[in-house]
Amino acid sequence: MEQGHHKKQKECVLALGNFDGVHIGHQALLRRGMEYASSAGLPLVVLLFAPHPQVVLRPERPFCCLTDLEEKMRVLSNFGVDEILVYPFSQEYAALAPREFVVQTLVPLSPVHIVVGYNYTFGERARGRAEDLAGMGSEWGFGVDIIPEQRLGDMRVSSTDIRQALDQGNAEGAARMLGRSYRLWGVVEEGNRRGRDLGFPTANLRVVPDVVVPRSGVYVGKVIGREESWDAVVNIGRNPTFADEGSHGKRVEAHLLGFQGDLYGQVLGVDFLTRLRAEKKFASGVQLAEQIRMDIGSARRFLEDH
């Protein structure tokens, strides 16, 4: 990864976009870029901006990404991208006219070909469109491929639609658009040990900030560790049975099926496979423990069938 504005002399194929989620629409774009890069014997380079432009341009609106920068770079690298450039995004940068953006940012990267999505915009007030970039390419010597909207049947695929699916607890719908299960990363921290007291110890995750946390409820999940993974029942919520004081925001707690041990301080990923039920308030810990037993049974049946 390179940070900042670096001049690159070597020619490349350049893929542009936010790539939030690296969903199947982004993947179609990357595949086209890789095809061109392979045939031309050039590296495929992705240019990213951080923070996400929405955070800079609309600071008054809370905004959560599907993938933080580290996860986005991991998925892009796994997809076969040769190089990822991360440029800092600012109000000053956003004020560049579309032509200035192309001349100052893209031309120094020596692109032979650029691949963008149909809704790609650039420059001041997003005045530059994908078609404008294609027009400038003839002037500066690079070709432009514009990837059309990707659909699943009659369903559009976009980062916004994936956020909405997760807000509704629709883990399967989000996975279809992502081409993989939605994953949250977090560090296991000390909890209140109530799960252990009930006979169902959980890993309490302090998740990466400013990423989408799915709708509250109980999910079947898979927990990804450094060297192994475990099936899990994952609870997202605010512990209404115990009305935890001081619990701001949603908690993410995973009961790893068949696991015994200590995971404190470890970084874990949680894949969300399906939502079993909404969060409920129970009259007692005994009732909650009985429900957890039922949830584990439901999770095992789901995992056997999938």
PDB file of C-alpha atoms in Angstrom:
ATOM      1  CA  MET A   1       0.000   0.000   0.000  1.00  0.00           C
ATOM      2  CA  GLU A   2       1.138   3.518  -0.738  1.00  0.00           C
ATOM      3  CA  GLN A   3      -0.133   6.545   1.152  1.00  0.00           C
ATOM      4  CA  GLY A   4      -0.392   9.993  -0.377  1.00  0.00           C
ATOM      5  CA  HIS A   5       0.261  11.305  -3.866  1.00  0.00           C
ATOM      6  CA  HIS A   6       3.100   9.379  -5.444  1.00  0.00           C
ATOM      7  CA  LYS A   7       4.182   9.688  -9.039  1.00  0.00           C
ATOM      8  CA  LYS A   8       4.305   6.329 -10.768  1.00  0.00           C
ATOM      9  CA  GLN A   9       6.262   5.980 -13.964  1.00  0.00           C
ATOM     10  CA  LYS A  10       5.246   2.411 -14.710  1.00  0.00           C
ATOM     11  CA  GLU A  11       2.094   2.039 -16.784  1.00  0.00           C
ATOM     12  CA  CYS A  12      -0.880   0.301 -15.197  1.00  0.00           C
ATOM     13  CA  VAL A  13      -4.537  -0.582 -15.468  1.00  0.00           C
ATOM     14  CA  LEU A  14      -6.406   1.525 -12.914  1.00  0.00           C
ATOM     15  CA  ALA A  15      -9.658   0.631 -11.111  1.00  0.00           C
ATOM     16  CA  LEU A  16     -11.523   3.540  -9.491  1.00  0.00           C
ATOM     17  CA  GLY A  17     -14.327   3.590  -6.912  1.00  0.00           C
ATOM     18  CA  ASN A  18     -15.087   3.511  -3.190  1.00  0.00           C
ATOM     19  CA  PHE A  19     -15.305  -0.305  -3.213  1.00  0.00           C
ATOM     20  CA  ASP A  20     -17.294  -0.237   0.045  1.00  0.00           C
ATOM     21  CA  GLY A  21     -18.084  -3.885   0.688  1.00  0.00           C
ATOM     22  CA  VAL A  22     -16.261  -5.056  -2.471  1.00  0.00           C
ATOM     23  CA  HIS A  23     -19.633  -6.492  -3.565  1.00  0.00           C
ATOM     24  CA  ILE A  24     -20.445  -8.390  -6.769  1.00  0.00           C
ATOM     25  CA  GLY A  25     -20.738  -5.138  -8.734  1.00  0.00           C
ATOM     26  CA  HIS A  26     -17.234  -4.158  -7.645  1.00  0.00           C
ATOM     27  CA  GLN A  27     -16.065  -7.687  -8.431  1.00  0.00           C
ATOM     28  CA  ALA A  28     -17.350  -7.409 -12.004  1.00  0.00           C
ATOM     29  CA  LEU A  29     -15.328  -4.213 -12.340  1.00  0.00           C
ATOM     30  CA  LEU A  30     -12.222  -5.871 -10.908  1.00  0.00           C
ATOM     31  CA  ARG A  31     -12.586  -8.881 -13.204  1.00  0.00           C
ATOM     32  CA  ARG A  32     -12.724  -6.580 -16.225  1.00  0.00           C
ATOM     33  CA  GLY A  33      -9.653  -4.751 -14.955  1.00  0.00           C
ATOM     34  CA  MET A  34      -7.781  -8.011 -14.429  1.00  0.00           C
ATOM     35  CA  GLU A  35      -8.685  -9.231 -17.909  1.00  0.00           C
ATOM     36  CA  TYR A  36      -7.277  -6.064 -19.444  1.00  0.00           C
ATOM     37  CA  ALA A  37      -4.208  -6.032 -17.171  1.00  0.00           C
ATOM     38  CA  SER A  38      -3.460  -9.675 -17.959  1.00  0.00           C
ATOM     39  CA  SER A  39      -3.763  -9.220 -21.709  1.00  0.00           C
ATOM     40  CA  ALA A  40      -1.585  -6.093 -21.611  1.00  0.00           C
ATOM     41  CA  GLY A  41       0.964  -7.539 -19.171  1.00  0.00           C
ATOM     42  CA  LEU A  42       0.383  -4.676 -16.726  1.00  0.00           C
ATOM     43  CA  PRO A  43      -0.378  -4.488 -12.994  1.00  0.00           C
ATOM     44  CA  LEU A  44      -3.946  -3.829 -11.827  1.00  0.00           C
ATOM     45  CA  VAL A  45      -3.898  -0.881  -9.435  1.00  0.00           C
ATOM     46  CA  VAL A  46      -6.834   0.199  -7.251  1.00  0.00           C
ATOM     47  CA  LEU A  47      -7.000   3.818  -6.092  1.00  0.00           C
ATOM     48  CA  LEU A  48      -8.859   4.372  -2.811  1.00  0.00           C
ATOM     49  CA  PHE A  49      -9.609   7.486  -0.784  1.00  0.00           C
ATOM     50  CA  ALA A  50      -9.665   7.559   2.998  1.00  0.00           C
ATOM     51  CA  PRO A  51     -11.659   8.516   4.884  1.00  0.00           C
ATOM     52  CA  HIS A  52     -14.741   7.675   2.827  1.00  0.00           C
ATOM     53  CA  PRO A  53     -15.785  10.863   0.952  1.00  0.00           C
ATOM     54  CA  GLN A  54     -19.202  10.797   2.667  1.00  0.00           C
ATOM     55  CA  VAL A  55     -17.506  11.328   6.035  1.00  0.00           C
ATOM     56  CA  VAL A  56     -15.725  14.447   4.754  1.00  0.00           C
ATOM     57  CA  LEU A  57     -18.505  15.913   2.622  1.00  0.00           C
ATOM     58  CA  ARG A  58     -21.389  15.307   5.034  1.00  0.00           C
ATOM     59  CA  PRO A  59     -19.875  15.287   8.528  1.00  0.00           C
ATOM     60  CA  GLU A  60     -23.272  16.031  10.088  1.00  0.00           C
ATOM     61  CA  ARG A  61     -24.629  12.679   8.854  1.00  0.00           C
ATOM     62  CA  PRO A  62     -23.497   9.565  10.725  1.00  0.00           C
ATOM     63  CA  PHE A  63     -22.004   7.190   8.188  1.00  0.00           C
ATOM     64  CA  CYS A  64     -20.941   3.581   8.629  1.00  0.00           C
ATOM     65  CA  CYS A  65     -18.982   1.619   6.044  1.00  0.00           C
ATOM     66  CA  LEU A  66     -19.498  -2.025   5.151  1.00  0.00           C
ATOM     67  CA  THR A  67     -15.746  -2.536   5.201  1.00  0.00           C
ATOM     68  CA  ASP A  68     -13.160  -0.523   7.075  1.00  0.00           C
ATOM     69  CA  LEU A  69      -9.984   0.252   5.157  1.00  0.00           C
ATOM     70  CA  GLU A  70      -8.059  -2.774   6.470  1.00  0.00           C
ATOM     71  CA  GLU A  71     -10.839  -5.227   5.568  1.00  0.00           C
ATOM     72  CA  LYS A  72     -11.344  -3.588   2.174  1.00  0.00           C
ATOM     73  CA  MET A  73      -7.646  -3.951   1.360  1.00  0.00           C
ATOM     74  CA  ARG A  74      -7.651  -7.584   2.532  1.00  0.00           C
ATOM     75  CA  VAL A  75     -10.590  -8.476   0.263  1.00  0.00           C
ATOM     76  CA  LEU A  76      -9.112  -6.570  -2.690  1.00  0.00           C
ATOM     77  CA  SER A  77      -5.765  -8.323  -2.258  1.00  0.00           C
ATOM     78  CA  ASN A  78      -7.481 -11.708  -2.045  1.00  0.00           C
ATOM     79  CA  PHE A  79      -9.250 -10.847  -5.285  1.00  0.00           C
ATOM     80  CA  GLY A  80      -5.911 -10.523  -7.086  1.00  0.00           C
ATOM     81  CA  VAL A  81      -5.292  -6.756  -7.154  1.00  0.00           C
ATOM     82  CA  ASP A  82      -1.572  -6.074  -7.634  1.00  0.00           C
ATOM     83  CA  GLU A  83      -1.324  -2.725  -5.873  1.00  0.00           C
ATOM     84  CA  ILE A  84      -3.583  -0.558  -3.695  1.00  0.00           C
ATOM     85  CA  LEU A  85      -2.997   3.179  -3.422  1.00  0.00           C
ATOM     86  CA  VAL A  86      -4.679   5.072  -0.584  1.00  0.00           C
ATOM     87  CA  TYR A  87      -4.896   8.833  -0.972  1.00  0.00           C
ATOM     88  CA  PRO A  88      -6.138  11.115   1.825  1.00  0.00           C
ATOM     89  CA  PHE A  89      -9.506  12.724   1.078  1.00  0.00           C
ATOM     90  CA  SER A  90     -10.192  16.272   2.290  1.00  0.00           C
ATOM     91  CA  GLN A  91     -12.430  19.274   1.614  1.00  0.00           C
ATOM     92  CA  GLU A  92      -9.625  20.805  -0.457  1.00  0.00           C
ATOM     93  CA  TYR A  93      -9.373  17.653  -2.519  1.00  0.00           C
ATOM     94  CA  ALA A  94     -13.135  17.566  -2.985  1.00  0.00           C
ATOM     95  CA  ALA A  95     -13.017  21.110  -4.375  1.00  0.00           C
ATOM     96  CA  LEU A  96     -10.896  20.104  -7.383  1.00  0.00           C
ATOM     97  CA  ALA A  97     -12.656  20.591 -10.706  1.00  0.00           C
ATOM     98  CA  PRO A  98     -13.131  17.274 -12.561  1.00  0.00           C
ATOM     99  CA  ARG A  99     -10.405  18.111 -15.080  1.00  0.00           C
ATOM    100  CA  GLU A 100      -7.980  19.097 -12.305  1.00  0.00           C
ATOM    101  CA  PHE A 101      -8.678  15.806 -10.562  1.00  0.00           C
ATOM    102  CA  VAL A 102      -7.803  13.855 -13.698  1.00  0.00           C
ATOM    103  CA  VAL A 103      -4.654  15.903 -14.432  1.00  0.00           C
ATOM    104  CA  GLN A 104      -3.344  16.005 -10.837  1.00  0.00           C
ATOM    105  CA  THR A 105      -4.346  12.553  -9.599  1.00  0.00           C
ATOM    106  CA  LEU A 106      -4.886  10.108 -12.437  1.00  0.00           C
ATOM    107  CA  VAL A 107      -2.484  11.164 -15.200  1.00  0.00           C
ATOM    108  CA  PRO A 108       0.635  10.858 -12.939  1.00  0.00           C
ATOM    109  CA  LEU A 109      -0.283   7.206 -12.351  1.00  0.00           C
ATOM    110  CA  SER A 110       0.328   6.486 -16.060  1.00  0.00           C
ATOM    111  CA  PRO A 111      -2.865   4.521 -16.675  1.00  0.00           C
ATOM    112  CA  VAL A 112      -3.147   2.789 -20.023  1.00  0.00           C
ATOM    113  CA  HIS A 113      -6.714   1.834 -19.183  1.00  0.00           C
ATOM    114  CA  ILE A 114      -9.196   2.822 -16.449  1.00  0.00           C
ATOM    115  CA  VAL A 115     -12.162   0.757 -15.273  1.00  0.00           C
ATOM    116  CA  VAL A 116     -15.083   2.443 -13.438  1.00  0.00           C
ATOM    117  CA  GLY A 117     -18.693   1.685 -12.554  1.00  0.00           C
ATOM    118  CA  TYR A 118     -21.632   3.232 -14.399  1.00  0.00           C
ATOM    119  CA  ASN A 119     -22.347   5.612 -11.485  1.00  0.00           C
ATOM    120  CA  TYR A 120     -18.760   6.753 -10.865  1.00  0.00           C
ATOM    121  CA  THR A 121     -18.415  10.489 -10.164  1.00  0.00           C
ATOM    122  CA  PHE A 122     -15.390  12.684  -9.495  1.00  0.00           C
ATOM    123  CA  GLY A 123     -14.382  16.277  -8.896  1.00  0.00           C
ATOM    124  CA  GLU A 124     -16.160  19.213  -7.312  1.00  0.00           C
ATOM    125  CA  ARG A 125     -19.793  18.446  -6.371  1.00  0.00           C
ATOM    126  CA  ALA A 126     -19.422  15.122  -8.216  1.00  0.00           C
ATOM    127  CA  ARG A 127     -19.713  16.992 -11.520  1.00  0.00           C
ATOM    128  CA  GLY A 128     -17.469  14.548 -13.359  1.00  0.00           C
ATOM    129  CA  ARG A 129     -19.220  11.448 -14.712  1.00  0.00           C
ATOM    130  CA  ALA A 130     -17.900   8.184 -16.091  1.00  0.00           C
ATOM    131  CA  GLU A 131     -18.631   9.399 -19.646  1.00  0.00           C
ATOM    132  CA  ASP A 132     -16.608  12.577 -18.989  1.00  0.00           C
ATOM    133  CA  LEU A 133     -13.662  10.448 -17.905  1.00  0.00           C
ATOM    134  CA  ALA A 134     -13.901   8.493 -21.157  1.00  0.00           C
ATOM    135  CA  GLY A 135     -13.777  11.769 -23.087  1.00  0.00           C
ATOM    136  CA  MET A 136     -10.689  12.952 -21.210  1.00  0.00           C
ATOM    137  CA  GLY A 137      -9.058   9.570 -21.777  1.00  0.00           C
ATOM    138  CA  SER A 138      -8.817  10.201 -25.512  1.00  0.00           C
ATOM    139  CA  GLU A 139      -6.943  13.407 -24.698  1.00  0.00           C
ATOM    140  CA  TRP A 140      -4.540  11.863 -22.192  1.00  0.00           C
ATOM    141  CA  GLY A 141      -4.044   8.496 -23.848  1.00  0.00           C
ATOM    142  CA  PHE A 142      -5.963   6.070 -21.675  1.00  0.00           C
ATOM    143  CA  GLY A 143      -8.993   3.950 -22.489  1.00  0.00           C
ATOM    144  CA  VAL A 144     -12.015   3.744 -20.198  1.00  0.00           C
ATOM    145  CA  ASP A 145     -14.345   0.809 -19.541  1.00  0.00           C
ATOM    146  CA  ILE A 146     -17.664   1.642 -17.860  1.00  0.00           C
ATOM    147  CA  ILE A 147     -19.156  -1.390 -16.075  1.00  0.00           C
ATOM    148  CA  PRO A 148     -22.974  -1.434 -16.167  1.00  0.00           C
ATOM    149  CA  GLU A 149     -25.207  -1.865 -13.126  1.00  0.00           C
ATOM    150  CA  GLN A 150     -25.094  -5.385 -11.726  1.00  0.00           C
ATOM    151  CA  ARG A 151     -28.392  -7.040 -10.766  1.00  0.00           C
ATOM    152  CA  LEU A 152     -29.514 -10.209  -9.020  1.00  0.00           C
ATOM    153  CA  GLY A 153     -32.726 -11.013 -10.847  1.00  0.00           C
ATOM    154  CA  ASP A 154     -34.783  -7.865 -10.419  1.00  0.00           C
ATOM    155  CA  MET A 155     -32.683  -6.689  -7.449  1.00  0.00           C
ATOM    156  CA  ARG A 156     -30.138  -3.929  -7.842  1.00  0.00           C
ATOM    157  CA  VAL A 157     -26.747  -4.432  -6.190  1.00  0.00           C
ATOM    158  CA  SER A 158     -25.197  -1.492  -4.347  1.00  0.00           C
ATOM    159  CA  SER A 159     -23.492  -0.718  -1.045  1.00  0.00           C
ATOM    160  CA  THR A 160     -26.642   1.170   0.018  1.00  0.00           C
ATOM    161  CA  ASP A 161     -28.834  -1.870  -0.673  1.00  0.00           C
ATOM    162  CA  ILE A 162     -26.481  -4.074   1.348  1.00  0.00           C
ATOM    163  CA  ARG A 163     -26.654  -1.638   4.284  1.00  0.00           C
ATOM    164  CA  GLN A 164     -30.440  -1.758   4.113  1.00  0.00           C
ATOM    165  CA  ALA A 165     -30.430  -5.569   4.067  1.00  0.00           C
ATOM    166  CA  LEU A 166     -28.225  -5.653   7.176  1.00  0.00           C
ATOM    167  CA  ASP A 167     -30.396  -3.033   8.900  1.00  0.00           C
ATOM    168  CA  GLN A 168     -33.326  -5.411   8.310  1.00  0.00           C
ATOM    169  CA  GLY A 169     -31.389  -8.431   9.592  1.00  0.00           C
ATOM    170  CA  ASN A 170     -31.372 -10.002   6.127  1.00  0.00           C
ATOM    171  CA  ALA A 171     -27.974 -11.691   6.307  1.00  0.00           C
ATOM    172  CA  GLU A 172     -28.676 -13.954   3.312  1.00  0.00           C
ATOM    173  CA  GLY A 173     -29.685 -11.038   1.083  1.00  0.00           C
ATOM    174  CA  ALA A 174     -26.544  -9.130   2.042  1.00  0.00           C
ATOM    175  CA  ALA A 175     -24.431 -12.225   1.325  1.00  0.00           C
ATOM    176  CA  ARG A 176     -25.929 -12.637  -2.152  1.00  0.00           C
ATOM    177  CA  MET A 177     -24.989  -9.048  -3.022  1.00  0.00           C
ATOM    178  CA  LEU A 178     -21.548  -9.311  -1.422  1.00  0.00           C
ATOM    179  CA  GLY A 179     -20.719 -12.687  -2.942  1.00  0.00           C
ATOM    180  CA  ARG A 180     -19.776 -13.831   0.589  1.00  0.00           C
ATOM    181  CA  SER A 181     -21.128 -13.547   4.131  1.00  0.00           C
ATOM    182  CA  TYR A 182     -20.979 -10.153   5.802  1.00  0.00           C
ATOM    183  CA  ARG A 183     -18.059 -10.038   8.242  1.00  0.00           C
ATOM    184  CA  LEU A 184     -17.381  -7.894  11.306  1.00  0.00           C
ATOM    185  CA  TRP A 185     -13.958  -7.742  12.949  1.00  0.00           C
ATOM    186  CA  GLY A 186     -13.367  -7.044  16.617  1.00  0.00           C
ATOM    187  CA  VAL A 187     -11.152  -7.593  19.630  1.00  0.00           C
ATOM    188  CA  VAL A 188     -12.357  -9.961  22.358  1.00  0.00           C
ATOM    189  CA  GLU A 189     -12.663  -8.032  25.597  1.00  0.00           C
ATOM    190  CA  GLU A 190     -13.709  -8.796  29.147  1.00  0.00           C
ATOM    191  CA  GLY A 191     -17.488  -8.954  29.465  1.00  0.00           C
ATOM    192  CA  ASN A 192     -19.790  -9.248  32.472  1.00  0.00           C
ATOM    193  CA  ARG A 193     -19.458 -13.066  32.396  1.00  0.00           C
ATOM    194  CA  ARG A 194     -23.226 -13.508  32.496  1.00  0.00           C
ATOM    195  CA  GLY A 195     -23.058 -15.969  29.596  1.00  0.00           C
ATOM    196  CA  ARG A 196     -20.502 -18.044  31.508  1.00  0.00           C
ATOM    197  CA  ASP A 197     -22.712 -17.952  34.606  1.00  0.00           C
ATOM    198  CA  LEU A 198     -25.631 -19.240  32.508  1.00  0.00           C
ATOM    199  CA  GLY A 199     -23.475 -22.056  31.132  1.00  0.00           C
ATOM    200  CA  PHE A 200     -22.934 -20.450  27.707  1.00  0.00           C
ATOM    201  CA  PRO A 201     -19.668 -18.468  27.708  1.00  0.00           C
ATOM    202  CA  THR A 202     -19.437 -15.844  25.005  1.00  0.00           C
ATOM    203  CA  ALA A 203     -16.665 -13.905  23.294  1.00  0.00           C
ATOM    204  CA  ASN A 204     -17.555 -10.230  23.667  1.00  0.00           C
ATOM    205  CA  LEU A 205     -16.299  -8.300  20.658  1.00  0.00           C
ATOM    206  CA  ARG A 206     -15.343  -4.654  20.612  1.00  0.00           C
ATOM    207  CA  VAL A 207     -15.967  -4.188  16.919  1.00  0.00           C
ATOM    208  CA  VAL A 208     -14.080  -1.893  14.562  1.00  0.00           C
ATOM    209  CA  PRO A 209     -15.646   1.599  14.814  1.00  0.00           C
ATOM    210  CA  ASP A 210     -17.824   3.173  12.109  1.00  0.00           C
ATOM    211  CA  VAL A 211     -18.806  -0.051  10.355  1.00  0.00           C
ATOM    212  CA  VAL A 212     -22.328  -1.386   9.881  1.00  0.00           C
ATOM    213  CA  VAL A 213     -23.516  -3.645  12.709  1.00  0.00           C
ATOM    214  CA  PRO A 214     -26.485  -5.784  11.588  1.00  0.00           C
ATOM    215  CA  ARG A 215     -29.916  -5.426  13.165  1.00  0.00           C
ATOM    216  CA  SER A 216     -30.222  -6.553  16.777  1.00  0.00           C
ATOM    217  CA  GLY A 217     -31.103 -10.207  17.222  1.00  0.00           C
ATOM    218  CA  VAL A 218     -29.666 -13.702  17.347  1.00  0.00           C
ATOM    219  CA  TYR A 219     -27.741 -15.027  14.328  1.00  0.00           C
ATOM    220  CA  VAL A 220     -26.079 -18.203  13.173  1.00  0.00           C
ATOM    221  CA  GLY A 221     -22.498 -17.257  12.473  1.00  0.00           C
ATOM    222  CA  LYS A 222     -18.984 -18.413  11.882  1.00  0.00           C
ATOM    223  CA  VAL A 223     -16.152 -16.983  13.961  1.00  0.00           C
ATOM    224  CA  ILE A 224     -12.793 -16.628  12.214  1.00  0.00           C
ATOM    225  CA  GLY A 225      -9.629 -16.830  14.300  1.00  0.00           C
ATOM    226  CA  ARG A 226      -5.960 -16.644  13.408  1.00  0.00           C
ATOM    227  CA  GLU A 227      -5.653 -20.300  12.464  1.00  0.00           C
ATOM    228  CA  GLU A 228      -9.115 -21.837  12.837  1.00  0.00           C
ATOM    229  CA  SER A 229     -12.808 -21.070  12.733  1.00  0.00           C
ATOM    230  CA  TRP A 230     -15.845 -22.104  14.754  1.00  0.00           C
ATOM    231  CA  ASP A 231     -19.590 -22.301  14.217  1.00  0.00           C
ATOM    232  CA  ALA A 232     -21.328 -19.878  16.552  1.00  0.00           C
ATOM    233  CA  VAL A 233     -24.540 -18.360  17.831  1.00  0.00           C
ATOM    234  CA  VAL A 234     -24.104 -14.588  17.784  1.00  0.00           C
ATOM    235  CA  ASN A 235     -26.180 -12.101  19.749  1.00  0.00           C
ATOM    236  CA  ILE A 236     -26.357  -8.451  18.751  1.00  0.00           C
ATOM    237  CA  GLY A 237     -28.142  -6.159  21.142  1.00  0.00           C
ATOM    238  CA  ARG A 238     -28.244  -4.433  24.480  1.00  0.00           C
ATOM    239  CA  ASN A 239     -28.880  -7.305  26.926  1.00  0.00           C
ATOM    240  CA  PRO A 240     -32.479  -6.303  27.723  1.00  0.00           C
ATOM    241  CA  THR A 241     -32.927  -9.136  30.239  1.00  0.00           C
ATOM    242  CA  PHE A 242     -30.291  -7.612  32.490  1.00  0.00           C
ATOM    243  CA  ALA A 243     -30.663  -3.974  31.361  1.00  0.00           C
ATOM    244  CA  ASP A 244     -26.915  -3.445  31.482  1.00  0.00           C
ATOM    245  CA  GLU A 245     -26.127   0.012  32.704  1.00  0.00           C
ATOM    246  CA  GLY A 246     -23.596   1.921  30.703  1.00  0.00           C
ATOM    247  CA  SER A 247     -24.035  -0.265  27.616  1.00  0.00           C
ATOM    248  CA  HIS A 248     -24.005   2.310  24.860  1.00  0.00           C
ATOM    249  CA  GLY A 249     -24.716   1.008  21.382  1.00  0.00           C
ATOM    250  CA  LYS A 250     -24.963  -2.603  20.342  1.00  0.00           C
ATOM    251  CA  ARG A 251     -22.988  -5.426  21.862  1.00  0.00           C
ATOM    252  CA  VAL A 252     -21.738  -8.311  19.730  1.00  0.00           C
ATOM    253  CA  GLU A 253     -21.383 -11.565  21.673  1.00  0.00           C
ATOM    254  CA  ALA A 254     -20.559 -14.933  20.125  1.00  0.00           C
ATOM    255  CA  HIS A 255     -21.026 -18.351  21.737  1.00  0.00           C
ATOM    256  CA  LEU A 256     -18.605 -20.649  19.905  1.00  0.00           C
ATOM    257  CA  LEU A 257     -20.081 -24.129  19.503  1.00  0.00           C
ATOM    258  CA  GLY A 258     -17.838 -26.814  20.927  1.00  0.00           C
ATOM    259  CA  PHE A 259     -15.099 -24.385  21.983  1.00  0.00           C
ATOM    260  CA  GLN A 260     -13.526 -24.174  25.416  1.00  0.00           C
ATOM    261  CA  GLY A 261     -10.729 -21.776  26.134  1.00  0.00           C
ATOM    262  CA  ASP A 262      -9.711 -18.161  26.473  1.00  0.00           C
ATOM    263  CA  LEU A 263      -9.815 -15.739  23.537  1.00  0.00           C
ATOM    264  CA  TYR A 264      -9.278 -12.455  25.399  1.00  0.00           C
ATOM    265  CA  GLY A 265      -7.316  -9.928  23.375  1.00  0.00           C
ATOM    266  CA  GLN A 266      -7.572 -11.869  20.130  1.00  0.00           C
ATOM    267  CA  VAL A 267      -8.825 -10.301  16.914  1.00  0.00           C
ATOM    268  CA  LEU A 268     -11.740 -12.310  15.531  1.00  0.00           C
ATOM    269  CA  GLY A 269     -13.981 -12.022  12.504  1.00  0.00           C
ATOM    270  CA  VAL A 270     -17.685 -12.877  12.665  1.00  0.00           C
ATOM    271  CA  ASP A 271     -19.543 -13.982   9.515  1.00  0.00           C
ATOM    272  CA  PHE A 272     -23.328 -13.609   9.694  1.00  0.00           C
ATOM    273  CA  LEU A 273     -25.166 -16.515   8.025  1.00  0.00           C
ATOM    274  CA  THR A 274     -28.812 -16.091   9.030  1.00  0.00           C
ATOM    275  CA  ARG A 275     -30.916 -14.333  11.669  1.00  0.00           C
ATOM    276  CA  LEU A 276     -32.747 -16.734  13.965  1.00  0.00           C
ATOM    277  CA  ARG A 277     -34.894 -14.313  15.947  1.00  0.00           C
ATOM    278  CA  ALA A 278     -35.274 -10.817  17.365  1.00  0.00           C
ATOM    279  CA  GLU A 279     -33.764  -9.839  20.692  1.00  0.00           C
ATOM    280  CA  LYS A 280     -36.125 -10.549  23.592  1.00  0.00           C
ATOM    281  CA  LYS A 281     -36.386  -9.650  27.240  1.00  0.00           C
ATOM    282  CA  PHE A 282     -36.807 -12.684  29.492  1.00  0.00           C
ATOM    283  CA  ALA A 283     -38.261 -12.794  32.996  1.00  0.00           C
ATOM    284  CA  SER A 284     -35.245 -14.634  34.376  1.00  0.00           C
ATOM    285  CA  GLY A 285     -31.814 -15.979  33.607  1.00  0.00           C
ATOM    286  CA  VAL A 286     -33.301 -19.501  33.652  1.00  0.00           C
ATOM    287  CA  GLN A 287     -35.682 -18.606  30.814  1.00  0.00           C
ATOM    288  CA  LEU A 288     -32.858 -16.963  28.889  1.00  0.00           C
ATOM    289  CA  ALA A 289     -30.674 -20.071  29.294  1.00  0.00           C
ATOM    290  CA  GLU A 290     -33.507 -22.246  27.962  1.00  0.00           C
ATOM    291  CA  GLN A 291     -33.877 -19.954  24.935  1.00  0.00           C
ATOM    292  CA  ILE A 292     -30.121 -20.079  24.300  1.00  0.00           C
ATOM    293  CA  ARG A 293     -30.320 -23.894  24.288  1.00  0.00           C
ATOM    294  CA  MET A 294     -33.090 -23.654  21.687  1.00  0.00           C
ATOM    295  CA  ASP A 295     -31.060 -21.166  19.638  1.00  0.00           C
ATOM    296  CA  ILE A 296     -28.076 -23.524  19.629  1.00  0.00           C
ATOM    297  CA  GLY A 297     -30.325 -26.347  18.414  1.00  0.00           C
ATOM    298  CA  SER A 298     -31.707 -24.109  15.654  1.00  0.00           C
ATOM    299  CA  ALA A 299     -28.198 -23.072  14.671  1.00  0.00           C
ATOM    300  CA  ARG A 300     -26.985 -26.683  14.462  1.00  0.00           C
ATOM    301  CA  ARG A 301     -29.944 -27.610  12.242  1.00  0.00           C
ATOM    302  CA  PHE A 302     -29.281 -24.644   9.957  1.00  0.00           C
ATOM    303  CA  LEU A 303     -25.588 -25.539   9.680  1.00  0.00           C
ATOM    304  CA  GLU A 304     -26.392 -29.175   8.872  1.00  0.00           C
ATOM    305  CA  ASP A 305     -28.649 -28.042   6.014  1.00  0.00           C
ATOM    306  CA  HIS A 306     -26.199 -25.499   4.537  1.00  0.00           C
TER     307      HIS A 306
END
